[in-house]
Amino acid sequence: MKRHLFFVVGFMICISALATSIYSFVQVTRVETNVPSSTSISLPSSHFVLIAEEENNSYWRLVEKGAREAENQFDVLVEYKAPKRSNPEEQLKLIDMAISAKVDGIIVQAVNEEMFTPLINKAVDAGIPVITIDTDAPRSNRVAYIGTDNYYSGTIAGKAMLDDMEGDIHVAVITGSLESSHQKLRVQGFIDMISNEPRVTLVEVEASNISRLEAELKAHQLMEEHPHINAFYGTSALDGIGIVAAAEKLGLDDLYVIAFDTLPENLSLLEQEKIDAIVVQEPFEMGLKSVELLLDIREGQPYSMTNHTHTSIIRKPDLSLLQEHQRLGDKQ
Ligand code: BGC
């Protein structure tokens, strides 16, 4: 009887082991057949890299948005890369990595022409077309530029201030950087526009390192050191916000402020009359058109080397028109 029981238990163990093996085999085969075969994955035919100044800066996110729109429209993959905080050396490393990865094209903000030219030329020598965006390096071998005419944008900022203000003007400038090519042009254009006006004095030019907080600190210092300042010009996207924050802390409510870029915060300050005028740039358009331009170049289509996006001045009464324009743009 004991032997018989032993035989039955042994038999049941064997049966359940066999069943487990069959089940596992079926599962494995099922998983394998669910994996798509490598031939069914098709990669876009062009792979571009877009190298921005600062990863989470709202202005650069708009540029990225434009490039993503191009991804929707064309057979292209765009990788968005940028340092966490503005850092030209890191941007150079990103260009070098893109060259090693043999991408089909590079779109880069050439924030400092001298520093960026050797790597731009290295990419072009390796057969990779490079487009500069937002900030140009015209003496490099870049194939084209897309972005604001930065010198011109400085001149219209100067003209807007002259048109809007009566009497003597003591103006200070908060600029993104004293080294960046485009920021220097924005300041130079402004200075050239005001330099023949005896009623205008340029008090000081300070750098914010494109940080809202640093813009506020520098503006605060200037306001305390030079109480006669009655106007501020901010040349990068977050400078105006910093200038207004400093003015609010010191209770100064009659300063004239001209800022850059139609970011939502800037538009809201314009609405509240804390910013008086804004220089409009087209970051979404830059992102979209930069990809289109690179595709044209790769396909041997004709293209322009210099592609200036629209720049203009808006004041509070222009806000409704701008919002309508953006609303229509969102619908497209
Ligand atoms: C400039 C960008 C810059 C950004 C910083 C914009 O006005 O065009 O180059 O990175 O401001 O916030």
mmCIF file of C-alpha atoms and ligand atoms in Angstrom:
data_model
loop_
_atom_site.group_PDB
_atom_site.id
_atom_site.type_symbol
_atom_site.label_atom_id
_atom_site.label_comp_id
_atom_site.label_asym_id
_atom_site.label_seq_id
_atom_site.Cartn_x
_atom_site.Cartn_y
_atom_site.Cartn_z
ATOM 1 C CA MET A 1 0.000 0.000 0.000
ATOM 2 C CA LYS A 2 2.832 2.416 0.942
ATOM 3 C CA ARG A 3 4.605 1.601 -2.335
ATOM 4 C CA HIS A 4 1.399 2.237 -4.257
ATOM 5 C CA LEU A 5 0.950 5.705 -2.641
ATOM 6 C CA PHE A 6 4.578 6.578 -3.385
ATOM 7 C CA PHE A 7 4.030 5.662 -7.030
ATOM 8 C CA VAL A 8 0.841 7.851 -7.309
ATOM 9 C CA VAL A 9 2.520 10.943 -5.712
ATOM 10 C CA GLY A 10 5.581 10.550 -7.989
ATOM 11 C CA PHE A 11 3.336 10.252 -11.045
ATOM 12 C CA MET A 12 1.451 13.478 -10.117
ATOM 13 C CA ILE A 13 4.697 15.431 -9.636
ATOM 14 C CA CYS A 14 5.895 14.359 -13.093
ATOM 15 C CA ILE A 15 2.578 15.380 -14.704
ATOM 16 C CA SER A 16 2.614 18.863 -13.082
ATOM 17 C CA ALA A 17 6.290 19.424 -14.089
ATOM 18 C CA LEU A 18 5.398 18.527 -17.676
ATOM 19 C CA ALA A 19 2.389 20.886 -17.623
ATOM 20 C CA THR A 20 4.538 23.772 -16.280
ATOM 21 C CA SER A 21 7.117 23.231 -19.044
ATOM 22 C CA ILE A 22 4.458 23.211 -21.760
ATOM 23 C CA TYR A 23 2.858 26.402 -20.316
ATOM 24 C CA SER A 24 6.231 28.229 -20.177
ATOM 25 C CA PHE A 25 7.028 27.195 -23.739
ATOM 26 C CA VAL A 26 3.684 28.538 -24.982
ATOM 27 C CA GLN A 27 4.206 31.853 -23.093
ATOM 28 C CA VAL A 28 7.715 32.354 -24.462
ATOM 29 C CA THR A 29 6.577 31.691 -28.019
ATOM 30 C CA ARG A 30 3.667 34.071 -27.571
ATOM 31 C CA VAL A 31 5.973 36.873 -26.280
ATOM 32 C CA GLU A 32 8.391 36.269 -29.136
ATOM 33 C CA THR A 33 5.701 36.436 -31.760
ATOM 34 C CA ASN A 34 4.434 39.740 -30.232
ATOM 35 C CA VAL A 35 7.812 41.474 -30.715
ATOM 36 C CA PRO A 36 7.642 43.438 -33.972
ATOM 37 C CA SER A 37 10.263 42.334 -36.433
ATOM 38 C CA SER A 38 13.071 44.862 -36.853
ATOM 39 C CA THR A 39 12.068 45.475 -40.476
ATOM 40 C CA SER A 40 8.699 46.956 -39.373
ATOM 41 C CA ILE A 41 10.338 49.928 -37.476
ATOM 42 C CA SER A 42 11.058 52.747 -39.903
ATOM 43 C CA LEU A 43 13.236 55.639 -38.717
ATOM 44 C CA PRO A 44 12.759 59.157 -40.142
ATOM 45 C CA SER A 45 15.067 59.738 -43.077
ATOM 46 C CA SER A 46 16.733 62.814 -41.512
ATOM 47 C CA HIS A 47 18.104 63.206 -37.993
ATOM 48 C CA PHE A 48 18.875 66.771 -36.859
ATOM 49 C CA VAL A 49 20.098 68.197 -33.550
ATOM 50 C CA LEU A 50 18.886 71.553 -32.240
ATOM 51 C CA ILE A 51 21.274 73.061 -29.665
ATOM 52 C CA ALA A 52 19.727 75.815 -27.536
ATOM 53 C CA GLU A 53 21.193 78.196 -24.959
ATOM 54 C CA GLU A 54 19.306 76.905 -21.922
ATOM 55 C CA GLU A 55 17.136 73.790 -21.636
ATOM 56 C CA ASN A 56 14.072 75.038 -19.766
ATOM 57 C CA ASN A 57 14.103 78.679 -20.802
ATOM 58 C CA SER A 58 10.566 79.546 -22.013
ATOM 59 C CA TYR A 59 11.958 81.265 -25.112
ATOM 60 C CA TRP A 60 13.900 78.140 -26.158
ATOM 61 C CA ARG A 61 10.932 75.886 -25.422
ATOM 62 C CA LEU A 62 9.054 77.936 -28.054
ATOM 63 C CA VAL A 63 11.887 77.355 -30.528
ATOM 64 C CA GLU A 64 11.651 73.638 -29.711
ATOM 65 C CA LYS A 65 7.873 73.728 -30.218
ATOM 66 C CA GLY A 66 8.417 75.092 -33.732
ATOM 67 C CA ALA A 67 10.896 72.296 -34.484
ATOM 68 C CA ARG A 68 8.413 69.685 -33.153
ATOM 69 C CA GLU A 69 5.812 71.127 -35.522
ATOM 70 C CA ALA A 70 8.277 70.478 -38.364
ATOM 71 C CA GLU A 71 8.598 66.889 -37.090
ATOM 72 C CA ASN A 72 4.821 66.527 -37.498
ATOM 73 C CA GLN A 73 4.948 67.835 -41.027
ATOM 74 C CA PHE A 74 8.081 66.179 -42.411
ATOM 75 C CA ASP A 75 9.962 62.891 -42.303
ATOM 76 C CA VAL A 76 12.504 64.129 -39.746
ATOM 77 C CA LEU A 77 13.619 63.532 -36.161
ATOM 78 C CA VAL A 78 14.824 66.568 -34.181
ATOM 79 C CA GLU A 79 16.745 66.103 -30.942
ATOM 80 C CA TYR A 80 16.527 69.115 -28.636
ATOM 81 C CA LYS A 81 19.725 69.564 -26.575
ATOM 82 C CA ALA A 82 20.891 72.338 -24.254
ATOM 83 C CA PRO A 83 22.820 72.990 -21.056
ATOM 84 C CA LYS A 84 20.689 73.242 -17.900
ATOM 85 C CA ARG A 85 21.990 76.791 -17.389
ATOM 86 C CA SER A 86 23.483 79.003 -20.104
ATOM 87 C CA ASN A 87 26.993 77.640 -20.717
ATOM 88 C CA PRO A 88 28.739 78.098 -24.093
ATOM 89 C CA GLU A 89 31.411 75.430 -23.331
ATOM 90 C CA GLU A 90 28.674 72.839 -22.838
ATOM 91 C CA GLN A 91 27.016 73.885 -26.073
ATOM 92 C CA LEU A 92 30.352 73.301 -27.829
ATOM 93 C CA LYS A 93 30.518 69.775 -26.356
ATOM 94 C CA LEU A 94 27.011 69.138 -27.677
ATOM 95 C CA ILE A 95 28.121 70.173 -31.186
ATOM 96 C CA ASP A 96 31.098 67.822 -30.934
ATOM 97 C CA MET A 97 28.861 64.945 -29.831
ATOM 98 C CA ALA A 98 26.515 65.603 -32.740
ATOM 99 C CA ILE A 99 29.479 65.467 -35.141
ATOM 100 C CA SER A 100 30.603 62.113 -33.638
ATOM 101 C CA ALA A 101 27.040 60.802 -33.927
ATOM 102 C CA LYS A 102 27.134 61.729 -37.657
ATOM 103 C CA VAL A 103 23.762 63.486 -37.557
ATOM 104 C CA ASP A 104 22.337 64.816 -40.829
ATOM 105 C CA GLY A 105 22.303 68.450 -39.732
ATOM 106 C CA ILE A 106 22.954 70.759 -36.778
ATOM 107 C CA ILE A 107 20.916 73.821 -35.761
ATOM 108 C CA VAL A 108 22.799 75.818 -33.153
ATOM 109 C CA GLN A 109 22.642 79.154 -31.361
ATOM 110 C CA ALA A 110 26.169 80.444 -32.045
ATOM 111 C CA VAL A 111 26.193 82.519 -28.909
ATOM 112 C CA ASN A 112 29.826 83.560 -29.310
ATOM 113 C CA GLU A 113 31.167 83.717 -32.866
ATOM 114 C CA GLU A 114 34.867 83.352 -32.002
ATOM 115 C CA MET A 115 34.336 80.351 -29.739
ATOM 116 C CA PHE A 116 31.865 78.538 -31.999
ATOM 117 C CA THR A 117 33.515 79.007 -35.412
ATOM 118 C CA PRO A 118 36.098 76.152 -35.136
ATOM 119 C CA LEU A 119 33.449 73.552 -34.239
ATOM 120 C CA ILE A 120 30.931 74.810 -36.787
ATOM 121 C CA ASN A 121 33.669 74.509 -39.419
ATOM 122 C CA LYS A 122 34.625 71.037 -38.139
ATOM 123 C CA ALA A 123 31.014 69.867 -38.643
ATOM 124 C CA VAL A 124 30.789 71.383 -42.123
ATOM 125 C CA ASP A 125 34.158 69.810 -43.079
ATOM 126 C CA ALA A 126 32.711 66.465 -41.949
ATOM 127 C CA GLY A 127 29.829 66.964 -44.405
ATOM 128 C CA ILE A 128 27.235 68.005 -41.777
ATOM 129 C CA PRO A 129 25.370 71.207 -42.690
ATOM 130 C CA VAL A 130 25.113 73.712 -39.822
ATOM 131 C CA ILE A 131 22.466 76.391 -39.460
ATOM 132 C CA THR A 132 22.822 79.109 -36.858
ATOM 133 C CA ILE A 133 19.635 80.126 -35.075
ATOM 134 C CA ASP A 134 18.832 83.213 -32.946
ATOM 135 C CA THR A 135 22.519 84.216 -32.902
ATOM 136 C CA ASP A 136 24.618 84.151 -36.050
ATOM 137 C CA ALA A 137 28.299 83.452 -36.711
ATOM 138 C CA PRO A 138 28.545 84.976 -40.204
ATOM 139 C CA ARG A 139 32.324 84.536 -40.459
ATOM 140 C CA SER A 140 32.091 80.766 -39.873
ATOM 141 C CA ASN A 141 31.263 78.251 -42.621
ATOM 142 C CA ARG A 142 27.666 77.833 -41.408
ATOM 143 C CA VAL A 143 25.389 77.274 -44.371
ATOM 144 C CA ALA A 144 22.643 79.648 -43.264
ATOM 145 C CA TYR A 145 21.246 81.755 -40.413
ATOM 146 C CA ILE A 146 17.668 82.020 -39.221
ATOM 147 C CA GLY A 147 16.584 84.483 -36.570
ATOM 148 C CA THR A 148 16.160 88.102 -35.644
ATOM 149 C CA ASP A 149 18.310 90.812 -37.191
ATOM 150 C CA ASN A 150 19.746 91.559 -33.767
ATOM 151 C CA TYR A 151 21.326 94.915 -34.610
ATOM 152 C CA TYR A 152 18.083 96.127 -36.177
ATOM 153 C CA SER A 153 16.081 94.981 -33.136
ATOM 154 C CA GLY A 154 18.307 97.187 -30.952
ATOM 155 C CA THR A 155 17.689 100.196 -33.190
ATOM 156 C CA ILE A 156 13.902 99.812 -33.044
ATOM 157 C CA ALA A 157 14.097 99.479 -29.242
ATOM 158 C CA GLY A 158 16.011 102.796 -29.114
ATOM 159 C CA LYS A 159 13.524 104.464 -31.454
ATOM 160 C CA ALA A 160 10.538 103.227 -29.427
ATOM 161 C CA MET A 161 12.014 104.715 -26.251
ATOM 162 C CA LEU A 162 12.695 108.061 -27.991
ATOM 163 C CA ASP A 163 9.153 108.135 -29.397
ATOM 164 C CA ASP A 164 7.531 107.224 -26.084
ATOM 165 C CA MET A 165 9.439 109.514 -23.708
ATOM 166 C CA GLU A 166 9.514 113.258 -23.422
ATOM 167 C CA GLY A 167 12.341 115.291 -21.857
ATOM 168 C CA ASP A 168 15.617 113.993 -20.498
ATOM 169 C CA ILE A 169 16.230 110.264 -20.460
ATOM 170 C CA HIS A 170 18.692 108.494 -18.157
ATOM 171 C CA VAL A 171 18.638 104.929 -19.363
ATOM 172 C CA ALA A 172 20.303 101.768 -18.035
ATOM 173 C CA VAL A 173 20.618 98.496 -19.923
ATOM 174 C CA ILE A 174 20.342 94.974 -18.555
ATOM 175 C CA THR A 175 21.701 92.596 -21.177
ATOM 176 C CA GLY A 176 21.789 88.790 -21.269
ATOM 177 C CA SER A 177 25.558 88.743 -21.556
ATOM 178 C CA LEU A 178 28.409 91.129 -22.316
ATOM 179 C CA GLU A 179 30.061 88.416 -24.457
ATOM 180 C CA SER A 180 27.181 87.020 -26.533
ATOM 181 C CA SER A 181 27.254 88.188 -30.156
ATOM 182 C CA HIS A 182 23.495 88.843 -30.408
ATOM 183 C CA GLN A 183 23.264 90.675 -27.068
ATOM 184 C CA LYS A 184 26.161 92.937 -28.085
ATOM 185 C CA LEU A 185 24.348 93.728 -31.358
ATOM 186 C CA ARG A 186 21.102 94.503 -29.509
ATOM 187 C CA VAL A 187 22.965 96.939 -27.264
ATOM 188 C CA GLN A 188 24.964 98.464 -30.137
ATOM 189 C CA GLY A 189 21.861 99.061 -32.264
ATOM 190 C CA PHE A 190 20.224 100.796 -29.302
ATOM 191 C CA ILE A 191 23.301 102.960 -28.580
ATOM 192 C CA ASP A 192 23.622 103.982 -32.236
ATOM 193 C CA MET A 193 19.969 105.024 -32.289
ATOM 194 C CA ILE A 194 20.207 107.197 -29.161
ATOM 195 C CA SER A 195 23.758 108.519 -29.507
ATOM 196 C CA ASN A 196 22.822 111.656 -31.468
ATOM 197 C CA GLU A 197 20.168 112.651 -28.969
ATOM 198 C CA PRO A 198 21.567 115.163 -26.437
ATOM 199 C CA ARG A 199 18.606 114.526 -24.096
ATOM 200 C CA VAL A 200 19.612 110.886 -23.599
ATOM 201 C CA THR A 201 22.344 109.626 -21.233
ATOM 202 C CA LEU A 202 23.331 105.979 -21.145
ATOM 203 C CA VAL A 203 24.044 105.362 -17.463
ATOM 204 C CA GLU A 204 25.344 101.768 -17.404
ATOM 205 C CA VAL A 205 25.158 98.371 -19.120
ATOM 206 C CA GLU A 206 24.996 95.338 -16.786
ATOM 207 C CA ALA A 207 24.711 91.597 -17.525
ATOM 208 C CA SER A 208 22.008 89.265 -16.203
ATOM 209 C CA ASN A 209 23.484 85.974 -17.496
ATOM 210 C CA ILE A 210 19.973 85.427 -18.868
ATOM 211 C CA SER A 211 18.761 84.877 -15.290
ATOM 212 C CA ARG A 212 15.592 86.619 -14.092
ATOM 213 C CA LEU A 213 17.012 86.818 -10.587
ATOM 214 C CA GLU A 214 20.322 88.315 -11.679
ATOM 215 C CA ALA A 215 18.456 90.840 -13.824
ATOM 216 C CA GLU A 216 16.527 91.869 -10.715
ATOM 217 C CA LEU A 217 19.681 92.144 -8.575
ATOM 218 C CA LYS A 218 21.550 94.218 -11.176
ATOM 219 C CA ALA A 219 18.550 96.474 -11.810
ATOM 220 C CA HIS A 220 18.024 96.938 -8.050
ATOM 221 C CA GLN A 221 21.678 97.959 -7.598
ATOM 222 C CA LEU A 222 21.495 100.416 -10.498
ATOM 223 C CA MET A 223 18.264 101.939 -9.214
ATOM 224 C CA GLU A 224 19.827 102.508 -5.786
ATOM 225 C CA GLU A 225 23.134 103.844 -7.115
ATOM 226 C CA HIS A 226 21.583 106.120 -9.764
ATOM 227 C CA PRO A 227 18.229 107.430 -8.522
ATOM 228 C CA HIS A 228 17.906 109.647 -11.606
ATOM 229 C CA ILE A 229 17.531 106.623 -13.949
ATOM 230 C CA ASN A 230 14.090 106.905 -15.557
ATOM 231 C CA ALA A 231 14.305 104.195 -18.235
ATOM 232 C CA PHE A 232 15.485 100.596 -18.558
ATOM 233 C CA TYR A 233 16.132 98.466 -21.630
ATOM 234 C CA GLY A 234 16.274 94.662 -21.128
ATOM 235 C CA THR A 235 17.796 92.780 -24.056
ATOM 236 C CA SER A 236 16.981 89.131 -23.277
ATOM 237 C CA ALA A 237 13.698 87.394 -22.547
ATOM 238 C CA LEU A 238 13.738 87.452 -18.732
ATOM 239 C CA ASP A 239 15.435 90.825 -18.159
ATOM 240 C CA GLY A 240 12.223 92.868 -18.282
ATOM 241 C CA ILE A 241 10.633 90.665 -15.602
ATOM 242 C CA GLY A 242 13.670 91.177 -13.350
ATOM 243 C CA ILE A 243 13.674 94.954 -13.915
ATOM 244 C CA VAL A 244 9.983 95.218 -12.993
ATOM 245 C CA ALA A 245 10.499 93.090 -9.854
ATOM 246 C CA ALA A 246 13.310 95.425 -8.709
ATOM 247 C CA ALA A 247 11.229 98.539 -9.412
ATOM 248 C CA GLU A 248 8.320 97.093 -7.427
ATOM 249 C CA LYS A 249 10.537 96.347 -4.422
ATOM 250 C CA LEU A 250 11.782 99.943 -4.431
ATOM 251 C CA GLY A 251 8.309 101.360 -5.026
ATOM 252 C CA LEU A 252 9.294 102.967 -8.354
ATOM 253 C CA ASP A 253 6.212 103.081 -10.528
ATOM 254 C CA ASP A 254 7.088 105.687 -13.143
ATOM 255 C CA LEU A 255 10.041 103.998 -14.856
ATOM 256 C CA TYR A 256 9.911 103.432 -18.606
ATOM 257 C CA VAL A 257 10.722 99.775 -19.363
ATOM 258 C CA ILE A 258 11.320 98.268 -22.782
ATOM 259 C CA ALA A 259 11.836 94.490 -22.802
ATOM 260 C CA PHE A 260 12.424 91.626 -25.207
ATOM 261 C CA ASP A 261 10.105 88.771 -26.191
ATOM 262 C CA THR A 262 6.385 88.087 -25.963
ATOM 263 C CA LEU A 263 6.571 85.460 -23.226
ATOM 264 C CA PRO A 264 3.287 85.263 -21.248
ATOM 265 C CA GLU A 265 4.879 86.979 -18.186
ATOM 266 C CA ASN A 266 6.093 89.885 -20.331
ATOM 267 C CA LEU A 267 2.700 90.246 -21.997
ATOM 268 C CA SER A 268 0.986 90.297 -18.635
ATOM 269 C CA LEU A 269 3.363 93.044 -17.419
ATOM 270 C CA LEU A 270 2.616 95.001 -20.602
ATOM 271 C CA GLU A 271 -1.096 94.629 -19.902
ATOM 272 C CA GLN A 272 -0.517 95.927 -16.341
ATOM 273 C CA GLU A 273 1.529 98.856 -17.753
ATOM 274 C CA LYS A 274 4.634 97.794 -15.836
ATOM 275 C CA ILE A 275 6.415 97.163 -19.135
ATOM 276 C CA ASP A 276 5.855 99.923 -21.718
ATOM 277 C CA ALA A 277 7.012 98.253 -24.923
ATOM 278 C CA ILE A 278 8.277 94.869 -26.090
ATOM 279 C CA VAL A 279 10.570 93.905 -28.945
ATOM 280 C CA VAL A 280 8.836 90.965 -30.621
ATOM 281 C CA GLN A 281 10.824 87.984 -31.862
ATOM 282 C CA GLU A 282 9.480 84.832 -33.560
ATOM 283 C CA PRO A 283 10.996 81.856 -31.697
ATOM 284 C CA PHE A 284 8.352 79.320 -32.881
ATOM 285 C CA GLU A 285 8.899 80.390 -36.478
ATOM 286 C CA MET A 286 12.683 80.099 -36.043
ATOM 287 C CA GLY A 287 12.363 76.488 -34.852
ATOM 288 C CA LEU A 288 9.975 75.486 -37.630
ATOM 289 C CA LYS A 289 11.821 77.249 -40.436
ATOM 290 C CA SER A 290 15.260 76.063 -39.316
ATOM 291 C CA VAL A 291 14.210 72.444 -39.888
ATOM 292 C CA GLU A 292 12.576 73.272 -43.232
ATOM 293 C CA LEU A 293 15.753 75.081 -44.272
ATOM 294 C CA LEU A 294 17.981 72.119 -43.397
ATOM 295 C CA LEU A 295 15.684 69.771 -45.322
ATOM 296 C CA ASP A 296 15.860 72.065 -48.373
ATOM 297 C CA ILE A 297 19.639 72.140 -48.129
ATOM 298 C CA ARG A 298 19.843 68.326 -47.919
ATOM 299 C CA GLU A 299 17.555 67.974 -50.917
ATOM 300 C CA GLY A 300 19.627 70.423 -52.955
ATOM 301 C CA GLN A 301 16.809 73.012 -53.125
ATOM 302 C CA PRO A 302 17.679 76.712 -53.443
ATOM 303 C CA TYR A 303 17.863 78.551 -50.091
ATOM 304 C CA SER A 304 18.918 81.918 -48.626
ATOM 305 C CA MET A 305 21.943 82.183 -46.389
ATOM 306 C CA THR A 306 20.391 84.920 -44.246
ATOM 307 C CA ASN A 307 16.812 84.422 -43.102
ATOM 308 C CA HIS A 308 15.619 87.207 -40.819
ATOM 309 C CA THR A 309 12.449 86.491 -38.919
ATOM 310 C CA HIS A 310 9.980 89.276 -38.198
ATOM 311 C CA THR A 311 10.887 91.836 -35.506
ATOM 312 C CA SER A 312 8.675 94.671 -34.337
ATOM 313 C CA ILE A 313 7.642 96.721 -31.317
ATOM 314 C CA ILE A 314 4.367 96.250 -29.492
ATOM 315 C CA ARG A 315 2.762 98.435 -26.854
ATOM 316 C CA LYS A 316 -0.343 97.849 -24.732
ATOM 317 C CA PRO A 317 -2.878 98.845 -27.448
ATOM 318 C CA ASP A 318 -1.326 96.220 -29.772
ATOM 319 C CA LEU A 319 -2.054 93.395 -27.316
ATOM 320 C CA SER A 320 -5.501 92.495 -28.643
ATOM 321 C CA LEU A 321 -4.149 92.261 -32.193
ATOM 322 C CA LEU A 322 -1.288 90.035 -31.017
ATOM 323 C CA GLN A 323 -3.631 87.765 -29.059
ATOM 324 C CA GLU A 324 -5.867 87.415 -32.122
ATOM 325 C CA HIS A 325 -2.792 86.575 -34.237
ATOM 326 C CA GLN A 326 -1.718 83.909 -31.692
ATOM 327 C CA ARG A 327 -5.268 82.514 -31.477
ATOM 328 C CA LEU A 328 -5.383 82.101 -35.255
ATOM 329 C CA GLY A 329 -1.886 80.582 -35.191
ATOM 330 C CA ASP A 330 -2.962 78.025 -32.554
ATOM 331 C CA LYS A 331 -5.857 76.932 -34.777
ATOM 332 C CA GLN A 332 -3.553 76.051 -37.683
HETATM 333 C C1 BGC B 1 17.354 85.608 -26.800
HETATM 334 C C2 BGC B 1 17.900 84.224 -26.528
HETATM 335 C C3 BGC B 1 18.148 84.049 -25.053
HETATM 336 C C4 BGC B 1 16.874 84.336 -24.286
HETATM 337 C C5 BGC B 1 17.186 84.253 -22.791
HETATM 338 C C6 BGC B 1 16.122 85.872 -25.964
HETATM 339 O O1 BGC B 1 15.750 87.208 -26.123
HETATM 340 O O2 BGC B 1 17.023 85.757 -28.164
HETATM 341 O O3 BGC B 1 19.116 84.066 -27.197
HETATM 342 O O4 BGC B 1 18.611 82.746 -24.781
HETATM 343 O O5 BGC B 1 16.412 85.632 -24.594
HETATM 344 O O6 BGC B 1 16.085 84.336 -21.985
#
